[in-house]
PDB file of C-alpha atoms and ligand atoms in Angstrom:
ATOM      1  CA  UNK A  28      69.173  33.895  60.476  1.00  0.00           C
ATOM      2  CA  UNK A  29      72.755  35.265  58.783  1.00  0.00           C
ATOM      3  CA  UNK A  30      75.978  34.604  60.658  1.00  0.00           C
ATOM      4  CA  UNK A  31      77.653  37.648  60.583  1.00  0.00           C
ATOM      5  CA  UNK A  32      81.366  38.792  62.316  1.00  0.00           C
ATOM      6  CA  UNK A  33      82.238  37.371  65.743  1.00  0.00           C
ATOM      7  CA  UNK A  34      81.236  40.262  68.371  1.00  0.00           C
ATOM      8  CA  UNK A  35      83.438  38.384  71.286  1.00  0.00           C
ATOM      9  CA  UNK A  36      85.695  35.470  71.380  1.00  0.00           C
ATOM     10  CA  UNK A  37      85.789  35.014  75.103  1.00  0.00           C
ATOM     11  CA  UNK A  38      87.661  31.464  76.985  1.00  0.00           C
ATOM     12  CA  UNK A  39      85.614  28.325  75.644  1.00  0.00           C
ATOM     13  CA  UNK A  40      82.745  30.529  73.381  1.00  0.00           C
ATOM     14  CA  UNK A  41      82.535  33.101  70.462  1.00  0.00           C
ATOM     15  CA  UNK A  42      79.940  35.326  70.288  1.00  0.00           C
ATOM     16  CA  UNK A  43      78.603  36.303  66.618  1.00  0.00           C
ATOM     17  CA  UNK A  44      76.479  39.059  65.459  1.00  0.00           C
ATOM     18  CA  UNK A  45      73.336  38.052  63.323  1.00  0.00           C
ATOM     19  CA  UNK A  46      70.962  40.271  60.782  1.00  0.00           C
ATOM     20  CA  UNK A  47      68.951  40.447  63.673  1.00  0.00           C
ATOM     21  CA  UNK A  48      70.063  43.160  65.924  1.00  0.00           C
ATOM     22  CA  UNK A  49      68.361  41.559  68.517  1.00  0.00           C
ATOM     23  CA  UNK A  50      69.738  37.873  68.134  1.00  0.00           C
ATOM     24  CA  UNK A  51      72.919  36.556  68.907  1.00  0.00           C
ATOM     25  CA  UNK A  52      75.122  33.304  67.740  1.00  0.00           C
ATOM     26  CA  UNK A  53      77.318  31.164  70.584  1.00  0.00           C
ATOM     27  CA  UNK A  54      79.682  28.805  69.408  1.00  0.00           C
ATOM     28  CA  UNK A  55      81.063  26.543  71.909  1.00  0.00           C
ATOM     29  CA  UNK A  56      84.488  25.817  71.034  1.00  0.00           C
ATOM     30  CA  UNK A  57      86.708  22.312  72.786  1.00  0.00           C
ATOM     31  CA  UNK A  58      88.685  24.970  74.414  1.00  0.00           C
ATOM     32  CA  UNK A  59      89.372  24.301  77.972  1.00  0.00           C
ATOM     33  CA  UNK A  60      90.157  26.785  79.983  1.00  0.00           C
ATOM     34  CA  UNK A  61      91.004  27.314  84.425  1.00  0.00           C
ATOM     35  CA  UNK A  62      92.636  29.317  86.655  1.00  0.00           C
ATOM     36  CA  UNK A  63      91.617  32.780  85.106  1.00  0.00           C
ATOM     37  CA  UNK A  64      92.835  31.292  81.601  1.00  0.00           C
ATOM     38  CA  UNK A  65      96.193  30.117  83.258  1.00  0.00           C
ATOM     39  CA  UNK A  66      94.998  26.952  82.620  1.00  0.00           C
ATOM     40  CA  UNK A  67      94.253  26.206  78.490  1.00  0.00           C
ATOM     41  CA  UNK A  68      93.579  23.034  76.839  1.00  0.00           C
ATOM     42  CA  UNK A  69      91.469  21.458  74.165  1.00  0.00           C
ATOM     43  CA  UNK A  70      89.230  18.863  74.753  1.00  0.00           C
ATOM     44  CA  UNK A  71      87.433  16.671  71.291  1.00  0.00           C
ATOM     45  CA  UNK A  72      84.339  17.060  71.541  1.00  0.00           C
ATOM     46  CA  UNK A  73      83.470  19.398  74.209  1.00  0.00           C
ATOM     47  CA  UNK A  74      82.309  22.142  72.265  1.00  0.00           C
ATOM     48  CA  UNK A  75      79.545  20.045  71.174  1.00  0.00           C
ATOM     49  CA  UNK A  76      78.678  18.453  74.463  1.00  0.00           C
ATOM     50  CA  UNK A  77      78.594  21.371  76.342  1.00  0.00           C
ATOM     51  CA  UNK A  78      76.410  22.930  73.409  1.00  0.00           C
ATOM     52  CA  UNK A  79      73.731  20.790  73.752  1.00  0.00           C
ATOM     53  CA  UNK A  80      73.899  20.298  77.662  1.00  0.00           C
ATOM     54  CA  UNK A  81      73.059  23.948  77.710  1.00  0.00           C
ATOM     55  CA  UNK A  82      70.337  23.595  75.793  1.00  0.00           C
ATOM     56  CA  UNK A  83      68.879  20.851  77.219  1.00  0.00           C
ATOM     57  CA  UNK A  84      69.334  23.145  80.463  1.00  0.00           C
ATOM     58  CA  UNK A  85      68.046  26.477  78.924  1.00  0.00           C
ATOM     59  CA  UNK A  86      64.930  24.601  77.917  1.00  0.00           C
ATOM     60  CA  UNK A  87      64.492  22.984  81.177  1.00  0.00           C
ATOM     61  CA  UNK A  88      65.064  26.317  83.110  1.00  0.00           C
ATOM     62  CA  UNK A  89      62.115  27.887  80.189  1.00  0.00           C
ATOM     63  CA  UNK A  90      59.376  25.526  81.268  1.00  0.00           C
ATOM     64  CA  UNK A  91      60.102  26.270  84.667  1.00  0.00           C
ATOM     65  CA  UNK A  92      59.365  29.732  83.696  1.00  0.00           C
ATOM     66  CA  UNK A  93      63.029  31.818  84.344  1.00  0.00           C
ATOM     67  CA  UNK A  94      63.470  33.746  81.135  1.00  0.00           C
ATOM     68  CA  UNK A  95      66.813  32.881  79.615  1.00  0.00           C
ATOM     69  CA  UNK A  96      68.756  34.268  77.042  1.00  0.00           C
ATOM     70  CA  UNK A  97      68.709  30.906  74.364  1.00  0.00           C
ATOM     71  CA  UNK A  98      66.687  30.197  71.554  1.00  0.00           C
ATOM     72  CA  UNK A  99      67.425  27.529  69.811  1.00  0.00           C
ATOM     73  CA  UNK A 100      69.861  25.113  68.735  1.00  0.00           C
ATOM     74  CA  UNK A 101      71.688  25.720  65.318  1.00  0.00           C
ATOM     75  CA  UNK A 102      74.407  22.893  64.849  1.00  0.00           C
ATOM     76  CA  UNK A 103      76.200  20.953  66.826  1.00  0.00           C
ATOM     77  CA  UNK A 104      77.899  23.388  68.317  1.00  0.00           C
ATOM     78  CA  UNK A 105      76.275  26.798  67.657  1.00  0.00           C
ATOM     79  CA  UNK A 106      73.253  28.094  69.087  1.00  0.00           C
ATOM     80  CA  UNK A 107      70.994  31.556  68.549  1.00  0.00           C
ATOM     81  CA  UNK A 108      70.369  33.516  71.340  1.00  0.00           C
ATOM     82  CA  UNK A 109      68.787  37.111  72.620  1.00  0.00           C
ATOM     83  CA  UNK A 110      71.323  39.697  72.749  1.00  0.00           C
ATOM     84  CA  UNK A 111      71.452  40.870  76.051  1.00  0.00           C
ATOM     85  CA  UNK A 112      73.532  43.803  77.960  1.00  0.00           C
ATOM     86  CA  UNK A 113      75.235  42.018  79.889  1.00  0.00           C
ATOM     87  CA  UNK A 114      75.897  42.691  83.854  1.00  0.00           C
ATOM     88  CA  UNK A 115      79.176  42.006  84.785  1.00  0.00           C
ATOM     89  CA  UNK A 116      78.418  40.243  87.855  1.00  0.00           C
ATOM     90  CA  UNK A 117      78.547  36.662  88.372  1.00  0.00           C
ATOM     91  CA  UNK A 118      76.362  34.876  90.570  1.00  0.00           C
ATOM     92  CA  UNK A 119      77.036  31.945  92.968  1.00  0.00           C
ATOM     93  CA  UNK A 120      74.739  29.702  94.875  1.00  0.00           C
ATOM     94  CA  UNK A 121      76.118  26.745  96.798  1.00  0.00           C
ATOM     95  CA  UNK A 122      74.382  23.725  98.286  1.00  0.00           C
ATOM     96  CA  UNK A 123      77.625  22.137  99.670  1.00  0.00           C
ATOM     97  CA  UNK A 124      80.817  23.725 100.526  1.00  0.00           C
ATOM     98  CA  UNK A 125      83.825  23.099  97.463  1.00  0.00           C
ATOM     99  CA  UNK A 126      86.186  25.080  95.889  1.00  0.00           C
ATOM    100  CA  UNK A 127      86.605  28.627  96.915  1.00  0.00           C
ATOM    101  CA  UNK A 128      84.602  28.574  99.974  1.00  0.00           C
ATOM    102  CA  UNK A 129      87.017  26.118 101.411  1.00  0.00           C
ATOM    103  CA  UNK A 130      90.213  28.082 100.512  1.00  0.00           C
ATOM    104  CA  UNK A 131      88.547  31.574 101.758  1.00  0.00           C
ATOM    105  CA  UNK A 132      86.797  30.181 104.558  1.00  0.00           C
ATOM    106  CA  UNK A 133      89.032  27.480 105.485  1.00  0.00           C
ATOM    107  CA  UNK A 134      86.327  24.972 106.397  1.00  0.00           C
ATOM    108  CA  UNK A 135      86.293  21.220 104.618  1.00  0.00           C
ATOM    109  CA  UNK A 136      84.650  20.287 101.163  1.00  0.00           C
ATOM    110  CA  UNK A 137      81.254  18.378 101.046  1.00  0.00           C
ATOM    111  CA  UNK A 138      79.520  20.490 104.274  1.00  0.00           C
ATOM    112  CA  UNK A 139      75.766  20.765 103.412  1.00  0.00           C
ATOM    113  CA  UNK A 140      75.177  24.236 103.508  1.00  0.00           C
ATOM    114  CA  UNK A 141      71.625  25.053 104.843  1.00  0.00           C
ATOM    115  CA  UNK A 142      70.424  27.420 103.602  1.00  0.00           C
ATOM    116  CA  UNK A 143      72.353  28.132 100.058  1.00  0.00           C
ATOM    117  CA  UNK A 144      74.552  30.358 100.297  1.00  0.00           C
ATOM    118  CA  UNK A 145      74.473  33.133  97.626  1.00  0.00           C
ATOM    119  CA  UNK A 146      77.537  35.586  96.738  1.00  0.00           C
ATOM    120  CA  UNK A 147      78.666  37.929  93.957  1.00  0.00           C
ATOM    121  CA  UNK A 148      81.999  38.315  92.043  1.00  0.00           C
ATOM    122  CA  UNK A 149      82.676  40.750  89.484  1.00  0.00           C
ATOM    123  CA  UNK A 150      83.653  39.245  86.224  1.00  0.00           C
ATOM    124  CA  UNK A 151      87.125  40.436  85.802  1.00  0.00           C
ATOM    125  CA  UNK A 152      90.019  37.995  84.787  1.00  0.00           C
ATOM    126  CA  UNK A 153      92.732  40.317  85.624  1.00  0.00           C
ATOM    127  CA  UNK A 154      91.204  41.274  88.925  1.00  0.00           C
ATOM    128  CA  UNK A 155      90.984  37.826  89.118  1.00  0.00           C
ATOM    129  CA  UNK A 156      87.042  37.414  89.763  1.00  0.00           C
ATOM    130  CA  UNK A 157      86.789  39.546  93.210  1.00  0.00           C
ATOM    131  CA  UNK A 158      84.067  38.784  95.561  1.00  0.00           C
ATOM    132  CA  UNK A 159      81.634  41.923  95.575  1.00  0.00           C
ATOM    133  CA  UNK A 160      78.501  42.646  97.641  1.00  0.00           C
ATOM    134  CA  UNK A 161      75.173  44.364  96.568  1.00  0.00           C
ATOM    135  CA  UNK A 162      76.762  47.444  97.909  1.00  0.00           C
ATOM    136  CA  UNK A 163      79.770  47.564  95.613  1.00  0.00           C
ATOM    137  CA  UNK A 164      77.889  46.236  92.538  1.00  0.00           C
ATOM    138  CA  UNK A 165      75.300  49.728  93.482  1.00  0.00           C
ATOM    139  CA  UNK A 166      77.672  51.958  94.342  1.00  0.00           C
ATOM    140  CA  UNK A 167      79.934  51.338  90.934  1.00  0.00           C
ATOM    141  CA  UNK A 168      77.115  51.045  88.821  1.00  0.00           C
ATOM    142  CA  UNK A 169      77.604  47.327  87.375  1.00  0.00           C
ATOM    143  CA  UNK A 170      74.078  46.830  88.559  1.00  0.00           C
ATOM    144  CA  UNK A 171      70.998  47.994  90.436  1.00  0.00           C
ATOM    145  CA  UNK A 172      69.823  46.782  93.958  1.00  0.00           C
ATOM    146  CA  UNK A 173      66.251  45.795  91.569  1.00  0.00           C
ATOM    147  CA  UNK A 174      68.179  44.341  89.399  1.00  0.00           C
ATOM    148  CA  UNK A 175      70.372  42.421  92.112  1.00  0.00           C
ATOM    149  CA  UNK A 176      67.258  41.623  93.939  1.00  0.00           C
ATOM    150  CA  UNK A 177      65.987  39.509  90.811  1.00  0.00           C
ATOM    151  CA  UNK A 178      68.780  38.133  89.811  1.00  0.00           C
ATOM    152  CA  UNK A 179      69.224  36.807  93.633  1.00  0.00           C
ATOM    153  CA  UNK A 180      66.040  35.422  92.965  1.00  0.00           C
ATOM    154  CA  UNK A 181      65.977  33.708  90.108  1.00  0.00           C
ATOM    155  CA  UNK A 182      69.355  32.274  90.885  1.00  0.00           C
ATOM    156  CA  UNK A 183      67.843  30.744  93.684  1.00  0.00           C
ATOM    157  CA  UNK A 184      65.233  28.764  91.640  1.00  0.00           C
ATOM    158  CA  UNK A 185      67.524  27.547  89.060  1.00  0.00           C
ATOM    159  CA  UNK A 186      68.431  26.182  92.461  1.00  0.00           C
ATOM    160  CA  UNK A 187      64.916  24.364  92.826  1.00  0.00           C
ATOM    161  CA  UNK A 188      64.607  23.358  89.547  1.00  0.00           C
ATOM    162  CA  UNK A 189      68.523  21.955  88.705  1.00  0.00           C
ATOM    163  CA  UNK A 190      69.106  20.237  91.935  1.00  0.00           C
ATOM    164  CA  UNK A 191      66.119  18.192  91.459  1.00  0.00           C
ATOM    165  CA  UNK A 192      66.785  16.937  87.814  1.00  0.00           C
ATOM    166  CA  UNK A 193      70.686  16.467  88.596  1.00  0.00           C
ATOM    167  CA  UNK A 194      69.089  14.704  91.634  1.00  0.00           C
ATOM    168  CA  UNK A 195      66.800  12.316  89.947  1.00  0.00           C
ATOM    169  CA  UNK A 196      69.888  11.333  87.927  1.00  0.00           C
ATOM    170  CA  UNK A 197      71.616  10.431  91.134  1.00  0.00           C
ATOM    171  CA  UNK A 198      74.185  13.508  90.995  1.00  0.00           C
ATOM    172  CA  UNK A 199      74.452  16.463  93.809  1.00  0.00           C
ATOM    173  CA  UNK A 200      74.701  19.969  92.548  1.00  0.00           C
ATOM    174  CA  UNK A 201      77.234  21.021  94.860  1.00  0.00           C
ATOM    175  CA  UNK A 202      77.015  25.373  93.215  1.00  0.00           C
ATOM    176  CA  UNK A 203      77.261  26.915  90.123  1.00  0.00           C
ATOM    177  CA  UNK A 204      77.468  30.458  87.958  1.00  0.00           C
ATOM    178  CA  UNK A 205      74.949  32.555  86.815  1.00  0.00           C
ATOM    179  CA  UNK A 206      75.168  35.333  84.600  1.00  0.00           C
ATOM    180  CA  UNK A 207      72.302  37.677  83.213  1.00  0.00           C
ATOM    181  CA  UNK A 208      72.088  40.214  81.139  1.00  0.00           C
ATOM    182  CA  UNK A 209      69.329  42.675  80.357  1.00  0.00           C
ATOM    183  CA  UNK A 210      66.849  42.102  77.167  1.00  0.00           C
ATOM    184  CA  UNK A 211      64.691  45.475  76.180  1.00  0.00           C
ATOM    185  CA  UNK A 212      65.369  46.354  79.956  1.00  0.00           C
ATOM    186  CA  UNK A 213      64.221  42.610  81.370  1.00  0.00           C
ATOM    187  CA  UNK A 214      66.492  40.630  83.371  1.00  0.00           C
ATOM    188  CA  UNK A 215      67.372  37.675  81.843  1.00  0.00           C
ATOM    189  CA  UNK A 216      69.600  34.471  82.385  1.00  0.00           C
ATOM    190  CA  UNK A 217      72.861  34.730  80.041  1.00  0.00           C
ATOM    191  CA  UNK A 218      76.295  33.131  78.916  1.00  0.00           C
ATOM    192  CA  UNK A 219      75.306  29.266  79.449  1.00  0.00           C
ATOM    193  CA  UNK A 220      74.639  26.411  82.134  1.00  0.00           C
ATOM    194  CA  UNK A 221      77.107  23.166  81.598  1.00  0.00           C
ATOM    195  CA  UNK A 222      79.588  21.116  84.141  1.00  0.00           C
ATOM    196  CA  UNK A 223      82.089  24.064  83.326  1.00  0.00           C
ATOM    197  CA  UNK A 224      80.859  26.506  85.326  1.00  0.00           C
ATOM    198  CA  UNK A 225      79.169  24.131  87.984  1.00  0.00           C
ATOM    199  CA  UNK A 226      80.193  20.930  90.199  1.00  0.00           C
ATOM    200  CA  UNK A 227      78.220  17.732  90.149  1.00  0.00           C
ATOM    201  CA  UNK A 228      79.040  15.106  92.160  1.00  0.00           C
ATOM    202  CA  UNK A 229      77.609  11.465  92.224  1.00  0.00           C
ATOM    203  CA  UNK A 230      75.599  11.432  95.004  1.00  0.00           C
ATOM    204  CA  UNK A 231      76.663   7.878  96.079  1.00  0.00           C
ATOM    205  CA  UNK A 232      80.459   7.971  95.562  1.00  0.00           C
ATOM    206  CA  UNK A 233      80.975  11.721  95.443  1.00  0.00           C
ATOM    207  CA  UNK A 234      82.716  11.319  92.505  1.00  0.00           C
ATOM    208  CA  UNK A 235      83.336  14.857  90.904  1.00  0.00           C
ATOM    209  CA  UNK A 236      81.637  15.169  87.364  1.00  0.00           C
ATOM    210  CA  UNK A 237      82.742  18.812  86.404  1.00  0.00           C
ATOM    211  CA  UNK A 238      85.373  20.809  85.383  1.00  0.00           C
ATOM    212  CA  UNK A 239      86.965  20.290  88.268  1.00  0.00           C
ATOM    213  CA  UNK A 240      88.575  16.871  86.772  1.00  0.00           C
ATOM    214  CA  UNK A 241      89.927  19.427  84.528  1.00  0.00           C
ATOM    215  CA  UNK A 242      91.608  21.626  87.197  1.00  0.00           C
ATOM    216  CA  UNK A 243      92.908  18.889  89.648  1.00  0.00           C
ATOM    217  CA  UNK A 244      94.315  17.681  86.584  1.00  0.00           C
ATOM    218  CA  UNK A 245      91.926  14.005  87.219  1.00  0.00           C
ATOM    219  CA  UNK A 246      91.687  13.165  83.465  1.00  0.00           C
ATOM    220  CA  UNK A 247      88.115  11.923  81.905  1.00  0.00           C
ATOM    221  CA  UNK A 248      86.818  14.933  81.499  1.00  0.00           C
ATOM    222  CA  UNK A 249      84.563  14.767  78.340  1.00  0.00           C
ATOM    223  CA  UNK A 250      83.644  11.608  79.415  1.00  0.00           C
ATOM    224  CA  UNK A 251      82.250  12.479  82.939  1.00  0.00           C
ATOM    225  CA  UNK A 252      80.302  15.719  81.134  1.00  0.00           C
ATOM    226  CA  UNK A 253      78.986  12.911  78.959  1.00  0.00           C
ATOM    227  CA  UNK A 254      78.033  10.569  81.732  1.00  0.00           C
ATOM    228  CA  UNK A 255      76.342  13.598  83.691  1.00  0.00           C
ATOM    229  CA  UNK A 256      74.179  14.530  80.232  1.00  0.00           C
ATOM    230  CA  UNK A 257      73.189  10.590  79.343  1.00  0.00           C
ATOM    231  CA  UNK A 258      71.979  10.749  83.279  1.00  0.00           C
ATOM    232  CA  UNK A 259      69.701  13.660  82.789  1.00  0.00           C
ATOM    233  CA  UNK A 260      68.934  12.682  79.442  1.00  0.00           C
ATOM    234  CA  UNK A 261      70.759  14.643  76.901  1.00  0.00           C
ATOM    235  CA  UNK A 262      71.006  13.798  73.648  1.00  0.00           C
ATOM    236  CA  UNK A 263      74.538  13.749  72.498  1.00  0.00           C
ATOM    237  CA  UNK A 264      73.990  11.291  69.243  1.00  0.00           C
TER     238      UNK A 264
HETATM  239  P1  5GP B 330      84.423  28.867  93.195  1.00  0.00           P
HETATM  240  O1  5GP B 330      84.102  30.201  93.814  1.00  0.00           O
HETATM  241  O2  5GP B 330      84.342  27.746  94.182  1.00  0.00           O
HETATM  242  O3  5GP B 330      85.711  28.893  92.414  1.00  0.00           O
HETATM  243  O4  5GP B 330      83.302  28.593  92.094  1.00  0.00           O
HETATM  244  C1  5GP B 330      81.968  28.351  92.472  1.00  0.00           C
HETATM  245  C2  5GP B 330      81.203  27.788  91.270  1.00  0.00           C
HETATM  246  O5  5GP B 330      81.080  28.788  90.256  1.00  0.00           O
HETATM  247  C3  5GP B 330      81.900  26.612  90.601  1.00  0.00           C
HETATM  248  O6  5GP B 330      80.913  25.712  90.158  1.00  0.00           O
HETATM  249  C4  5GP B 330      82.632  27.219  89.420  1.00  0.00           C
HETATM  250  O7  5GP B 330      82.722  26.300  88.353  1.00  0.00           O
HETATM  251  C5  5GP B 330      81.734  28.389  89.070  1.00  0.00           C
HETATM  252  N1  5GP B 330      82.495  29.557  88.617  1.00  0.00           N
HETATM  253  C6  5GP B 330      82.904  30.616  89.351  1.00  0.00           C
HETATM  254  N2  5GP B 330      83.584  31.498  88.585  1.00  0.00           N
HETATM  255  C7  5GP B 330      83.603  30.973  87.347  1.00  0.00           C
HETATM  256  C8  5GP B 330      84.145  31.436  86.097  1.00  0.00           C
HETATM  257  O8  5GP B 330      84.724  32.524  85.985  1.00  0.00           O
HETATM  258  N3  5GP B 330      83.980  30.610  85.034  1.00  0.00           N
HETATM  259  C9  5GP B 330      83.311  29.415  85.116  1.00  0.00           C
HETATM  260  N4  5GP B 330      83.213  28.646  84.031  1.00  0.00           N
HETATM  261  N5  5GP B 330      82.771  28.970  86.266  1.00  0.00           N
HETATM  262  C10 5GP B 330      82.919  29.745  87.375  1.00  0.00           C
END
């Protein structure tokens, strides 16, 4: 498949068209990015690592029969794709209480939250991400209540499936993003699954494992996406 121009150069990956109209090129770049992009550093390395943790992912997430956007892997930090429409709606499940559901909610961090909670924000960096409901998302037309309904779904067993492989490798998923796009009109998973846009902690130590190092400003950042990988068993040689 041809590289052709880049399509999108979003926070941490470009997006380039192919010859294939229906195939798309990510390259995941080292840049690091938090806060809405308030936040910007690069990190050796990270393009790479996160490249092939979301593969490793994507795969994982095939087998178990969700239908995801990748393809396969094209270099160390590239990798083709389906090009989807995306819906500009992000999708959160939680397993224990972190991060915004603490500041909004004002309750402590590490509750187990039973069942998952699920919520919606629409991807907009100068709204700032705001949380949205079914309702909204409907009513606006950034997506319809099928297409909510399945997405809610599926996002729920990536659930199934991720907590018990970050489990067997003695990690918690504490919640994570989902995006998903639309592929000759079927839903499908989208943009990519690493410790970026999810928190692992170790589940002895609670440790945090994700980009959260980045944001608190903890340091080892690279190294604790690396640690998280070996533990699953990602290749990263
Ligand atoms: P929170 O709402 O606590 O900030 O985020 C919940 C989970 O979704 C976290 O794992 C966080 O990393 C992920 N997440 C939410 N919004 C974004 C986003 O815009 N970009 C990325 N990379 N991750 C996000």
């Amino acid at each position: 498949m041809e590289k052709r121009g880049v399509l999108y150069s979003g926070k941490a990956k470009s997006v380039y068209e192919t010859d294939d109209p229906d195939r798309l090129i990510l390259e995941f770049r080292d840049d690091t990015s938090a806060f809405d992009g308030k936040k910007v550093e690069q990190l050796a390395r990270k393009g790479m690592v996160n490249n092939r943790f979301n593969a490793f992912i994507m795969e994982r997430l095939k087998e178990a029969g969700i239908p995801t956007h990748f393809e396969r892997l094209r270099s160390d930090t590239e990798c083709e794709v389906k090009r989807l429409t995306m819906i500009p709606v992000e999708c959160v499940v939680r397993n224990l209480s972190a991060g915004g559901l603490c500041r909004r909610l004002g309750v402590e961090e590490g509750l187990t939250l039973n069942p998952p909670t699920f919520e919606l924000f629409l991807k907009n960096d100068e709204k700032g991400d705001p949380m949205i409901n079914e309702s909204l998302a409907e009513t606006f037309g950034w997506a319809t209540r099928q297409q909510l309904q399945l997405a809610h779904e599926l996002t729920l067993r990536v659930n199934d499936v991720l907590r018990e492989l970050f489990l067997e490798g003695d990690m918690l998923l504490v919640d994570y993003k989902l995006e998903f796009g639309l592929f000759h009109g079927e839903i499908t998973l989208g943009d990519e699954f690493s410790p970026d846009g999810c928190r692992l902690w170790d589940a002895q130590t609670r440790e945090k494992m994700d980009k959260d190092r980045f944001r608190q400003g903890l340091g080892g950042v690279i190294e604790a996406y690396e640690e998280v990988g070996r533990r699953i068993g990602v290749n990263f040689d």
